[in-house]
mmCIF file of C-alpha atoms and ligand atoms in Angstrom:
data_model
loop_
_atom_site.group_PDB
_atom_site.id
_atom_site.type_symbol
_atom_site.label_atom_id
_atom_site.label_comp_id
_atom_site.label_asym_id
_atom_site.label_seq_id
_atom_site.Cartn_x
_atom_site.Cartn_y
_atom_site.Cartn_z
ATOM 1 C CA UNK A 1 -19.989 20.545 5.027
ATOM 2 C CA UNK A 2 -18.775 21.379 8.429
ATOM 3 C CA UNK A 3 -17.502 24.857 9.090
ATOM 4 C CA UNK A 4 -13.846 24.094 9.844
ATOM 5 C CA UNK A 5 -13.600 21.896 6.821
ATOM 6 C CA UNK A 6 -15.147 24.630 4.775
ATOM 7 C CA UNK A 7 -12.605 27.084 6.166
ATOM 8 C CA UNK A 8 -9.747 24.724 5.373
ATOM 9 C CA UNK A 9 -11.182 24.360 1.902
ATOM 10 C CA UNK A 10 -11.283 28.123 1.449
ATOM 11 C CA UNK A 11 -7.721 28.637 2.657
ATOM 12 C CA UNK A 12 -6.436 25.823 0.465
ATOM 13 C CA UNK A 13 -8.498 27.127 -2.407
ATOM 14 C CA UNK A 14 -6.517 30.325 -2.220
ATOM 15 C CA UNK A 15 -3.122 28.682 -2.516
ATOM 16 C CA UNK A 16 -4.121 26.382 -5.343
ATOM 17 C CA UNK A 17 -3.802 29.223 -7.824
ATOM 18 C CA UNK A 18 -0.107 29.503 -7.046
ATOM 19 C CA UNK A 19 -0.005 25.717 -6.700
ATOM 20 C CA UNK A 20 3.307 24.058 -6.086
ATOM 21 C CA UNK A 21 2.296 20.521 -6.998
ATOM 22 C CA UNK A 22 5.339 18.429 -7.750
ATOM 23 C CA UNK A 23 5.044 16.711 -11.155
ATOM 24 C CA UNK A 24 7.478 14.014 -9.982
ATOM 25 C CA UNK A 25 4.586 12.564 -8.002
ATOM 26 C CA UNK A 26 2.049 12.460 -10.832
ATOM 27 C CA UNK A 27 2.209 8.713 -11.425
ATOM 28 C CA UNK A 28 2.299 7.882 -7.739
ATOM 29 C CA UNK A 29 -0.723 10.115 -7.176
ATOM 30 C CA UNK A 30 -2.763 8.349 -9.859
ATOM 31 C CA UNK A 31 -1.795 4.945 -8.480
ATOM 32 C CA UNK A 32 -2.665 5.980 -4.958
ATOM 33 C CA UNK A 33 -6.049 7.358 -6.032
ATOM 34 C CA UNK A 34 -6.773 4.103 -7.821
ATOM 35 C CA UNK A 35 -5.664 1.949 -4.923
ATOM 36 C CA UNK A 36 -7.987 3.690 -2.482
ATOM 37 C CA UNK A 37 -10.707 4.471 -5.027
ATOM 38 C CA UNK A 38 -10.601 8.190 -4.407
ATOM 39 C CA UNK A 39 -13.018 10.354 -6.313
ATOM 40 C CA UNK A 40 -13.012 14.083 -5.927
ATOM 41 C CA UNK A 41 -15.481 16.828 -6.617
ATOM 42 C CA UNK A 42 -14.855 20.021 -8.552
ATOM 43 C CA UNK A 43 -11.776 21.936 -7.376
ATOM 44 C CA UNK A 44 -11.146 19.318 -4.746
ATOM 45 C CA UNK A 45 -8.388 17.314 -6.344
ATOM 46 C CA UNK A 46 -5.735 19.993 -6.267
ATOM 47 C CA UNK A 47 -5.874 20.738 -2.549
ATOM 48 C CA UNK A 48 -6.251 17.053 -1.718
ATOM 49 C CA UNK A 49 -3.118 16.425 -3.729
ATOM 50 C CA UNK A 50 -1.272 19.138 -1.816
ATOM 51 C CA UNK A 51 -2.197 17.544 1.502
ATOM 52 C CA UNK A 52 -1.128 14.176 0.152
ATOM 53 C CA UNK A 53 2.214 15.528 -1.084
ATOM 54 C CA UNK A 54 2.930 17.144 2.268
ATOM 55 C CA UNK A 55 2.265 13.833 3.997
ATOM 56 C CA UNK A 56 4.234 11.855 1.430
ATOM 57 C CA UNK A 57 7.262 14.109 1.917
ATOM 58 C CA UNK A 58 6.993 13.785 5.700
ATOM 59 C CA UNK A 59 6.843 9.982 5.340
ATOM 60 C CA UNK A 60 9.795 9.843 2.947
ATOM 61 C CA UNK A 61 11.892 12.085 5.181
ATOM 62 C CA UNK A 62 11.064 9.944 8.192
ATOM 63 C CA UNK A 63 11.999 6.749 6.350
ATOM 64 C CA UNK A 64 15.312 8.239 5.216
ATOM 65 C CA UNK A 65 16.005 9.074 8.841
ATOM 66 C CA UNK A 66 14.947 5.552 9.779
ATOM 67 C CA UNK A 67 17.532 4.151 7.359
ATOM 68 C CA UNK A 68 20.156 6.240 9.149
ATOM 69 C CA UNK A 69 19.099 4.727 12.468
ATOM 70 C CA UNK A 70 17.243 7.745 13.797
ATOM 71 C CA UNK A 71 13.908 6.017 14.388
ATOM 72 C CA UNK A 72 12.663 2.656 15.592
ATOM 73 C CA UNK A 73 9.743 2.476 13.153
ATOM 74 C CA UNK A 74 8.916 3.159 9.521
ATOM 75 C CA UNK A 75 6.044 5.201 8.160
ATOM 76 C CA UNK A 76 3.874 4.355 5.161
ATOM 77 C CA UNK A 77 1.430 6.184 2.937
ATOM 78 C CA UNK A 78 -2.088 4.859 3.403
ATOM 79 C CA UNK A 79 -5.725 5.709 2.744
ATOM 80 C CA UNK A 80 -5.508 8.732 5.072
ATOM 81 C CA UNK A 81 -2.960 10.575 2.911
ATOM 82 C CA UNK A 82 -5.338 13.270 1.677
ATOM 83 C CA UNK A 83 -7.221 13.981 4.882
ATOM 84 C CA UNK A 84 -7.553 17.406 6.494
ATOM 85 C CA UNK A 85 -6.772 17.970 10.161
ATOM 86 C CA UNK A 86 -10.485 18.216 10.798
ATOM 87 C CA UNK A 87 -11.135 14.861 9.150
ATOM 88 C CA UNK A 88 -8.371 13.292 11.252
ATOM 89 C CA UNK A 89 -10.025 14.665 14.339
ATOM 90 C CA UNK A 90 -13.346 13.037 13.469
ATOM 91 C CA UNK A 91 -11.649 9.697 13.376
ATOM 92 C CA UNK A 92 -9.359 10.142 16.329
ATOM 93 C CA UNK A 93 -11.120 11.934 19.116
ATOM 94 C CA UNK A 94 -13.035 8.866 20.150
ATOM 95 C CA UNK A 95 -11.915 8.635 23.748
ATOM 96 C CA UNK A 96 -13.077 11.153 26.339
ATOM 97 C CA UNK A 97 -10.354 11.184 28.952
ATOM 98 C CA UNK A 98 -12.220 13.727 31.095
ATOM 99 C CA UNK A 99 -15.024 11.247 31.693
ATOM 100 C CA UNK A 100 -12.856 8.262 32.484
ATOM 101 C CA UNK A 101 -13.095 7.299 36.181
ATOM 102 C CA UNK A 102 -11.222 4.594 37.989
ATOM 103 C CA UNK A 103 -13.303 2.278 40.167
ATOM 104 C CA UNK A 104 -12.484 -1.398 40.700
ATOM 105 C CA UNK A 105 -8.751 -1.781 40.690
ATOM 106 C CA UNK A 106 -6.859 -4.821 39.495
ATOM 107 C CA UNK A 107 -4.407 -5.787 42.244
ATOM 108 C CA UNK A 108 -0.739 -6.181 41.522
ATOM 109 C CA UNK A 109 0.115 -9.794 42.190
ATOM 110 C CA UNK A 110 3.728 -10.896 42.493
ATOM 111 C CA UNK A 111 2.697 -14.517 42.395
ATOM 112 C CA UNK A 112 1.534 -14.729 38.810
ATOM 113 C CA UNK A 113 3.991 -16.409 36.481
ATOM 114 C CA UNK A 114 4.240 -14.019 33.573
ATOM 115 C CA UNK A 115 5.491 -15.213 30.174
ATOM 116 C CA UNK A 116 8.142 -13.034 28.507
ATOM 117 C CA UNK A 117 5.850 -12.511 25.545
ATOM 118 C CA UNK A 118 2.233 -13.148 24.706
ATOM 119 C CA UNK A 119 -0.010 -12.686 21.670
ATOM 120 C CA UNK A 120 -3.674 -13.383 22.360
ATOM 121 C CA UNK A 121 -4.399 -13.619 18.627
ATOM 122 C CA UNK A 122 -2.560 -16.953 18.593
ATOM 123 C CA UNK A 123 -4.891 -18.246 21.288
ATOM 124 C CA UNK A 124 -8.068 -17.393 19.408
ATOM 125 C CA UNK A 125 -9.154 -14.393 21.513
ATOM 126 C CA UNK A 126 -9.174 -11.756 18.781
ATOM 127 C CA UNK A 127 -11.501 -11.189 15.808
ATOM 128 C CA UNK A 128 -10.206 -9.646 12.538
ATOM 129 C CA UNK A 129 -9.389 -5.921 12.432
ATOM 130 C CA UNK A 130 -12.389 -3.628 11.957
ATOM 131 C CA UNK A 131 -12.719 -0.106 10.537
ATOM 132 C CA UNK A 132 -14.432 2.762 12.315
ATOM 133 C CA UNK A 133 -14.183 5.141 9.317
ATOM 134 C CA UNK A 134 -14.991 8.774 10.072
ATOM 135 C CA UNK A 135 -16.898 8.208 13.298
ATOM 136 C CA UNK A 136 -15.174 8.821 16.634
ATOM 137 C CA UNK A 137 -16.291 5.509 18.102
ATOM 138 C CA UNK A 138 -12.883 4.022 18.868
ATOM 139 C CA UNK A 139 -14.153 3.589 22.445
ATOM 140 C CA UNK A 140 -16.797 1.144 21.121
ATOM 141 C CA UNK A 141 -14.263 -0.859 19.082
ATOM 142 C CA UNK A 142 -11.930 -1.044 22.048
ATOM 143 C CA UNK A 143 -14.770 -2.220 24.302
ATOM 144 C CA UNK A 144 -16.103 -4.911 21.928
ATOM 145 C CA UNK A 145 -12.531 -6.137 21.447
ATOM 146 C CA UNK A 146 -12.014 -6.708 25.164
ATOM 147 C CA UNK A 147 -15.463 -8.261 25.533
ATOM 148 C CA UNK A 148 -15.002 -10.588 22.541
ATOM 149 C CA UNK A 149 -11.860 -11.862 24.286
ATOM 150 C CA UNK A 150 -13.538 -12.361 27.659
ATOM 151 C CA UNK A 151 -16.526 -14.144 26.105
ATOM 152 C CA UNK A 152 -14.111 -16.432 24.251
ATOM 153 C CA UNK A 153 -12.371 -17.110 27.533
ATOM 154 C CA UNK A 154 -15.687 -18.022 29.103
ATOM 155 C CA UNK A 155 -17.379 -19.982 26.304
ATOM 156 C CA UNK A 156 -14.611 -21.038 23.910
ATOM 157 C CA UNK A 157 -16.510 -19.302 21.104
ATOM 158 C CA UNK A 158 -15.173 -16.248 19.333
ATOM 159 C CA UNK A 159 -18.080 -14.033 18.270
ATOM 160 C CA UNK A 160 -17.686 -10.558 16.841
ATOM 161 C CA UNK A 161 -19.776 -8.041 18.832
ATOM 162 C CA UNK A 162 -21.669 -4.949 17.737
ATOM 163 C CA UNK A 163 -20.095 -1.504 18.027
ATOM 164 C CA UNK A 164 -23.259 -0.043 16.514
ATOM 165 C CA UNK A 165 -25.263 -1.400 19.453
ATOM 166 C CA UNK A 166 -22.972 0.619 21.746
ATOM 167 C CA UNK A 167 -22.950 3.713 19.518
ATOM 168 C CA UNK A 168 -26.760 3.825 19.344
ATOM 169 C CA UNK A 169 -27.718 2.686 22.823
ATOM 170 C CA UNK A 170 -25.199 3.630 25.521
ATOM 171 C CA UNK A 171 -25.925 7.364 25.713
ATOM 172 C CA UNK A 172 -27.498 7.228 29.165
ATOM 173 C CA UNK A 173 -24.273 5.638 30.470
ATOM 174 C CA UNK A 174 -22.408 8.718 29.244
ATOM 175 C CA UNK A 175 -21.182 7.769 25.766
ATOM 176 C CA UNK A 176 -21.738 10.099 22.825
ATOM 177 C CA UNK A 177 -21.797 7.890 19.751
ATOM 178 C CA UNK A 178 -19.470 9.180 17.043
ATOM 179 C CA UNK A 179 -18.432 12.114 19.238
ATOM 180 C CA UNK A 180 -16.577 9.885 21.627
ATOM 181 C CA UNK A 181 -17.010 7.804 24.717
ATOM 182 C CA UNK A 182 -15.369 5.699 27.384
ATOM 183 C CA UNK A 183 -14.842 1.933 27.324
ATOM 184 C CA UNK A 184 -15.978 1.546 30.942
ATOM 185 C CA UNK A 185 -19.303 3.210 30.069
ATOM 186 C CA UNK A 186 -19.712 0.627 27.317
ATOM 187 C CA UNK A 187 -19.125 -2.191 29.826
ATOM 188 C CA UNK A 188 -21.598 -0.494 32.169
ATOM 189 C CA UNK A 189 -24.165 -0.459 29.364
ATOM 190 C CA UNK A 190 -23.797 -4.199 28.779
ATOM 191 C CA UNK A 191 -24.241 -4.790 32.521
ATOM 192 C CA UNK A 192 -27.426 -2.699 32.670
ATOM 193 C CA UNK A 193 -28.745 -3.901 29.315
ATOM 194 C CA UNK A 194 -28.015 -7.544 30.216
ATOM 195 C CA UNK A 195 -26.614 -8.192 26.775
ATOM 196 C CA UNK A 196 -24.895 -6.980 23.619
ATOM 197 C CA UNK A 197 -25.812 -7.977 20.081
ATOM 198 C CA UNK A 198 -23.536 -9.679 17.588
ATOM 199 C CA UNK A 199 -21.811 -7.770 14.804
ATOM 200 C CA UNK A 200 -23.760 -9.647 12.119
ATOM 201 C CA UNK A 201 -27.159 -8.993 13.693
ATOM 202 C CA UNK A 202 -26.430 -5.309 14.353
ATOM 203 C CA UNK A 203 -23.836 -4.196 11.778
ATOM 204 C CA UNK A 204 -21.732 -1.036 11.843
ATOM 205 C CA UNK A 205 -23.161 2.020 10.081
ATOM 206 C CA UNK A 206 -20.538 4.712 10.658
ATOM 207 C CA UNK A 207 -23.063 7.028 12.273
ATOM 208 C CA UNK A 208 -25.611 7.135 15.065
ATOM 209 C CA UNK A 209 -29.093 5.687 14.661
ATOM 210 C CA UNK A 210 -32.001 4.738 16.913
ATOM 211 C CA UNK A 211 -31.292 1.952 19.397
ATOM 212 C CA UNK A 212 -32.210 -1.390 17.828
ATOM 213 C CA UNK A 213 -30.954 -3.783 20.487
ATOM 214 C CA UNK A 214 -32.554 -7.213 20.182
ATOM 215 C CA UNK A 215 -31.999 -9.553 23.168
ATOM 216 C CA UNK A 216 -32.461 -12.557 20.882
ATOM 217 C CA UNK A 217 -29.205 -11.644 19.145
ATOM 218 C CA UNK A 218 -27.191 -11.013 22.273
ATOM 219 C CA UNK A 219 -23.909 -12.894 22.567
ATOM 220 C CA UNK A 220 -22.363 -11.347 25.671
ATOM 221 C CA UNK A 221 -22.936 -10.493 29.294
ATOM 222 C CA UNK A 222 -20.809 -8.395 31.632
ATOM 223 C CA UNK A 223 -20.866 -8.648 35.420
ATOM 224 C CA UNK A 224 -18.339 -5.898 36.194
ATOM 225 C CA UNK A 225 -15.052 -4.415 35.055
ATOM 226 C CA UNK A 226 -11.551 -3.879 36.360
ATOM 227 C CA UNK A 227 -9.337 -0.832 36.072
ATOM 228 C CA UNK A 228 -5.620 -1.370 35.900
ATOM 229 C CA UNK A 229 -3.290 0.989 37.802
ATOM 230 C CA UNK A 230 -1.066 3.295 35.704
ATOM 231 C CA UNK A 231 1.841 0.926 35.808
ATOM 232 C CA UNK A 232 3.263 -1.009 32.852
ATOM 233 C CA UNK A 233 4.353 -3.889 35.067
ATOM 234 C CA UNK A 234 0.839 -4.404 36.387
ATOM 235 C CA UNK A 235 -0.600 -3.908 32.910
ATOM 236 C CA UNK A 236 1.600 -6.736 31.697
ATOM 237 C CA UNK A 237 0.379 -8.985 34.516
ATOM 238 C CA UNK A 238 -3.237 -8.115 33.850
ATOM 239 C CA UNK A 239 -2.841 -8.791 30.133
ATOM 240 C CA UNK A 240 -1.140 -12.135 30.757
ATOM 241 C CA UNK A 241 -3.802 -13.076 33.258
ATOM 242 C CA UNK A 242 -7.003 -11.831 31.648
ATOM 243 C CA UNK A 243 -6.647 -11.565 27.867
ATOM 244 C CA UNK A 244 -6.991 -8.524 25.592
ATOM 245 C CA UNK A 245 -7.405 -5.239 27.466
ATOM 246 C CA UNK A 246 -9.026 -1.941 26.527
ATOM 247 C CA UNK A 247 -6.545 0.927 26.587
ATOM 248 C CA UNK A 248 -6.562 4.559 25.514
ATOM 249 C CA UNK A 249 -3.586 6.275 23.905
ATOM 250 C CA UNK A 250 -2.477 9.578 22.430
ATOM 251 C CA UNK A 251 -2.553 9.434 18.644
ATOM 252 C CA UNK A 252 -2.052 13.128 17.958
ATOM 253 C CA UNK A 253 1.538 12.977 16.569
ATOM 254 C CA UNK A 254 1.286 12.838 12.745
ATOM 255 C CA UNK A 255 3.694 9.892 12.791
ATOM 256 C CA UNK A 256 0.939 7.740 14.269
ATOM 257 C CA UNK A 257 -1.451 8.168 11.389
ATOM 258 C CA UNK A 258 1.142 6.924 8.906
ATOM 259 C CA UNK A 259 2.770 4.271 11.084
ATOM 260 C CA UNK A 260 4.179 1.449 8.955
ATOM 261 C CA UNK A 261 6.264 -1.154 10.817
ATOM 262 C CA UNK A 262 8.617 -1.393 13.785
ATOM 263 C CA UNK A 263 8.311 -0.142 17.349
ATOM 264 C CA UNK A 264 6.447 3.126 17.553
ATOM 265 C CA UNK A 265 8.156 5.812 19.589
ATOM 266 C CA UNK A 266 7.569 9.528 19.163
ATOM 267 C CA UNK A 267 8.891 11.934 21.818
ATOM 268 C CA UNK A 268 5.801 14.059 21.225
ATOM 269 C CA UNK A 269 3.442 11.294 22.219
ATOM 270 C CA UNK A 270 1.703 12.233 25.475
ATOM 271 C CA UNK A 271 0.922 9.852 28.324
ATOM 272 C CA UNK A 272 -1.915 12.040 29.597
ATOM 273 C CA UNK A 273 -3.699 13.583 26.581
ATOM 274 C CA UNK A 274 -5.386 10.367 25.498
ATOM 275 C CA UNK A 275 -7.695 10.628 22.495
ATOM 276 C CA UNK A 276 -8.147 7.128 21.072
ATOM 277 C CA UNK A 277 -9.446 3.808 22.361
ATOM 278 C CA UNK A 278 -7.629 0.670 21.144
ATOM 279 C CA UNK A 279 -7.154 -2.948 22.183
ATOM 280 C CA UNK A 280 -4.008 -4.279 23.803
ATOM 281 C CA UNK A 281 -3.563 -7.878 22.635
ATOM 282 C CA UNK A 282 0.016 -8.742 23.536
ATOM 283 C CA UNK A 283 3.561 -7.801 24.416
ATOM 284 C CA UNK A 284 7.010 -8.950 23.433
ATOM 285 C CA UNK A 285 10.505 -7.872 22.458
ATOM 286 C CA UNK A 286 12.418 -7.919 19.200
ATOM 287 C CA UNK A 287 15.856 -8.747 20.515
ATOM 288 C CA UNK A 288 17.203 -10.423 23.657
ATOM 289 C CA UNK A 289 20.371 -8.338 23.500
ATOM 290 C CA UNK A 290 18.855 -4.922 23.533
ATOM 291 C CA UNK A 291 16.640 -3.660 26.293
ATOM 292 C CA UNK A 292 14.852 -1.038 24.215
ATOM 293 C CA UNK A 293 13.141 -3.394 21.794
ATOM 294 C CA UNK A 294 10.264 -4.193 24.116
ATOM 295 C CA UNK A 295 6.822 -3.482 22.716
ATOM 296 C CA UNK A 296 3.118 -3.605 23.366
ATOM 297 C CA UNK A 297 1.070 -5.164 20.573
ATOM 298 C CA UNK A 298 -1.988 -3.033 19.901
ATOM 299 C CA UNK A 299 -5.006 -3.599 17.654
ATOM 300 C CA UNK A 300 -6.372 -0.450 16.026
ATOM 301 C CA UNK A 301 -9.741 0.064 14.310
ATOM 302 C CA UNK A 302 -8.594 1.739 11.099
ATOM 303 C CA UNK A 303 -8.788 -1.292 8.823
ATOM 304 C CA UNK A 304 -6.167 -3.868 7.901
ATOM 305 C CA UNK A 305 -4.364 -1.555 5.517
ATOM 306 C CA UNK A 306 -3.108 0.669 8.297
ATOM 307 C CA UNK A 307 0.160 -0.176 10.097
ATOM 308 C CA UNK A 308 1.060 -3.859 10.412
ATOM 309 C CA UNK A 309 -2.188 -5.344 9.031
ATOM 310 C CA UNK A 310 -4.116 -3.063 11.359
ATOM 311 C CA UNK A 311 -1.784 -3.483 14.343
ATOM 312 C CA UNK A 312 0.959 -1.354 15.887
ATOM 313 C CA UNK A 313 3.856 -2.116 18.192
ATOM 314 C CA UNK A 314 4.276 0.629 20.792
ATOM 315 C CA UNK A 315 7.419 1.089 22.911
ATOM 316 C CA UNK A 316 7.024 -0.773 26.214
ATOM 317 C CA UNK A 317 8.546 0.087 29.581
ATOM 318 C CA UNK A 318 9.360 3.488 28.215
ATOM 319 C CA UNK A 319 7.696 5.810 30.754
ATOM 320 C CA UNK A 320 4.170 4.771 29.828
ATOM 321 C CA UNK A 321 4.664 5.803 26.214
ATOM 322 C CA UNK A 322 1.536 7.336 24.574
ATOM 323 C CA UNK A 323 -0.330 6.617 27.820
ATOM 324 C CA UNK A 324 -0.748 2.888 27.172
ATOM 325 C CA UNK A 325 -1.213 2.230 30.918
ATOM 326 C CA UNK A 326 -3.097 5.439 31.745
ATOM 327 C CA UNK A 327 -6.679 4.244 31.234
ATOM 328 C CA UNK A 328 -6.567 0.454 30.903
ATOM 329 C CA UNK A 329 -9.497 -1.763 31.869
ATOM 330 C CA UNK A 330 -11.288 -4.979 30.990
ATOM 331 C CA UNK A 331 -14.779 -6.391 31.497
ATOM 332 C CA UNK A 332 -15.586 -9.375 33.674
ATOM 333 C CA UNK A 333 -17.826 -12.066 32.237
ATOM 334 C CA UNK A 334 -17.462 -14.501 35.081
ATOM 335 C CA UNK A 335 -16.166 -14.338 38.655
ATOM 336 C CA UNK A 336 -12.453 -13.641 38.699
ATOM 337 C CA UNK A 337 -10.246 -16.018 40.648
ATOM 338 C CA UNK A 338 -6.581 -15.297 40.377
ATOM 339 C CA UNK A 339 -4.667 -18.522 40.918
ATOM 340 C CA UNK A 340 -1.614 -17.660 42.855
HETATM 341 C C1 LIG B 401 -26.844 -13.234 29.736
HETATM 342 O O1 LIG B 401 -27.475 -13.337 30.991
HETATM 343 C C2 LIG B 401 -28.884 -13.575 30.904
HETATM 344 C C3 LIG B 401 -29.458 -13.511 32.312
HETATM 345 O O2 LIG B 401 -28.742 -14.296 33.210
HETATM 346 C C4 LIG B 401 -29.094 -14.932 30.241
HETATM 347 O O3 LIG B 401 -30.485 -15.197 30.128
HETATM 348 C C5 LIG B 401 -28.446 -14.931 28.872
HETATM 349 O O4 LIG B 401 -28.547 -16.195 28.280
HETATM 350 C C6 LIG B 401 -26.992 -14.531 28.956
HETATM 351 N N1 LIG B 401 -26.485 -14.367 27.620
HETATM 352 C C7 LIG B 401 -25.323 -14.906 27.189
HETATM 353 C C8 LIG B 401 -24.949 -14.636 25.791
HETATM 354 O O5 LIG B 401 -24.630 -15.605 27.898
HETATM 355 C C1 LIG B 402 7.570 17.458 18.176
HETATM 356 O O1 LIG B 402 6.787 18.649 18.116
HETATM 357 C C2 LIG B 402 7.535 19.784 17.833
HETATM 358 C C3 LIG B 402 6.588 20.976 17.953
HETATM 359 O O2 LIG B 402 5.404 20.765 17.251
HETATM 360 C C4 LIG B 402 8.154 19.667 16.446
HETATM 361 O O3 LIG B 402 8.925 20.799 16.154
HETATM 362 C C5 LIG B 402 9.045 18.425 16.426
HETATM 363 O O4 LIG B 402 9.531 18.220 15.129
HETATM 364 C C6 LIG B 402 8.257 17.204 16.867
HETATM 365 N N1 LIG B 402 9.158 16.065 16.992
HETATM 366 C C7 LIG B 402 9.001 14.970 16.283
HETATM 367 C C8 LIG B 402 9.972 13.886 16.534
HETATM 368 O O5 LIG B 402 8.095 14.823 15.476
#
């Protein structure tokens, strides 16, 4: 057990004696445990339940406020309801903003005809939602997502690619497996390695292992990558032009973890403290009448049970909310010719 977790356990252990568990939630607790197949060790259940109750109350309060028009999105209890702050951190600190460097820049192009909404899932560019579990490899999931899209664009075949290949093998490019990484380093690895294995040939293990790359199972090549300037207008153009794009966002507000439906907006979401790599797959708006219903459609790697079947809508054209445009990039699998 890691030290912080142990400490949290100790502290919680102390309050359990004077426990203030709410019996009103007994049935809900049992159902939730069953749904997510939770099994606890000795003395664990009580403090897990306290964490869960705290989260449940936060979610219920938020949803009451939502019903009174105070928020643009709902929250929902999910599999993460009993997690400690330290466990959250394991899952979330997958993007290392300090290492991210901007190199080849996608040029703003006024000539491109941009649709008012786009969803690359409908065009076959996106594989089903994956789950990183408690390994901070969101950078790898974000990178495979963008590369799966670009390979589909090139070959017309949608093939799921291996995050484990990146987790195990891209250390010399600067990535750190489950301790975090950068999507551009993952693209750099595929360039240098001249390939990336398929998901089925090199499945995810939720931890780092020895590099087992096998060129016979490679299904992708990368020739370079493009960074997108910190500008939501250019991000929209790049997305419409290229396909799904790797982005990093801030997921530290607790509202993010329990996002349910609607357009995510939390005033505490930072546009500079990015901690999580995700995949931008579209944009749109919910109403023609109102200007503040514009959203980015984002694919997460926390399973299909989180958010809207694994996806989230994040407020768009709202001062770069959560940093959606702060570290956006995509790989190139063939020469890029922008038709103007
Ligand atoms: C990647 O490039 C190498 C070298 O050009 C080539 O042999 C290989 O077939 C390519 N792989 C894919 C999946 O396109
Ligand atoms: C933002 O953070 C502050 C300080 O942690 C907190 O008091 C406030 O409730 C948060 N706002 C929202 C909307 O969560």
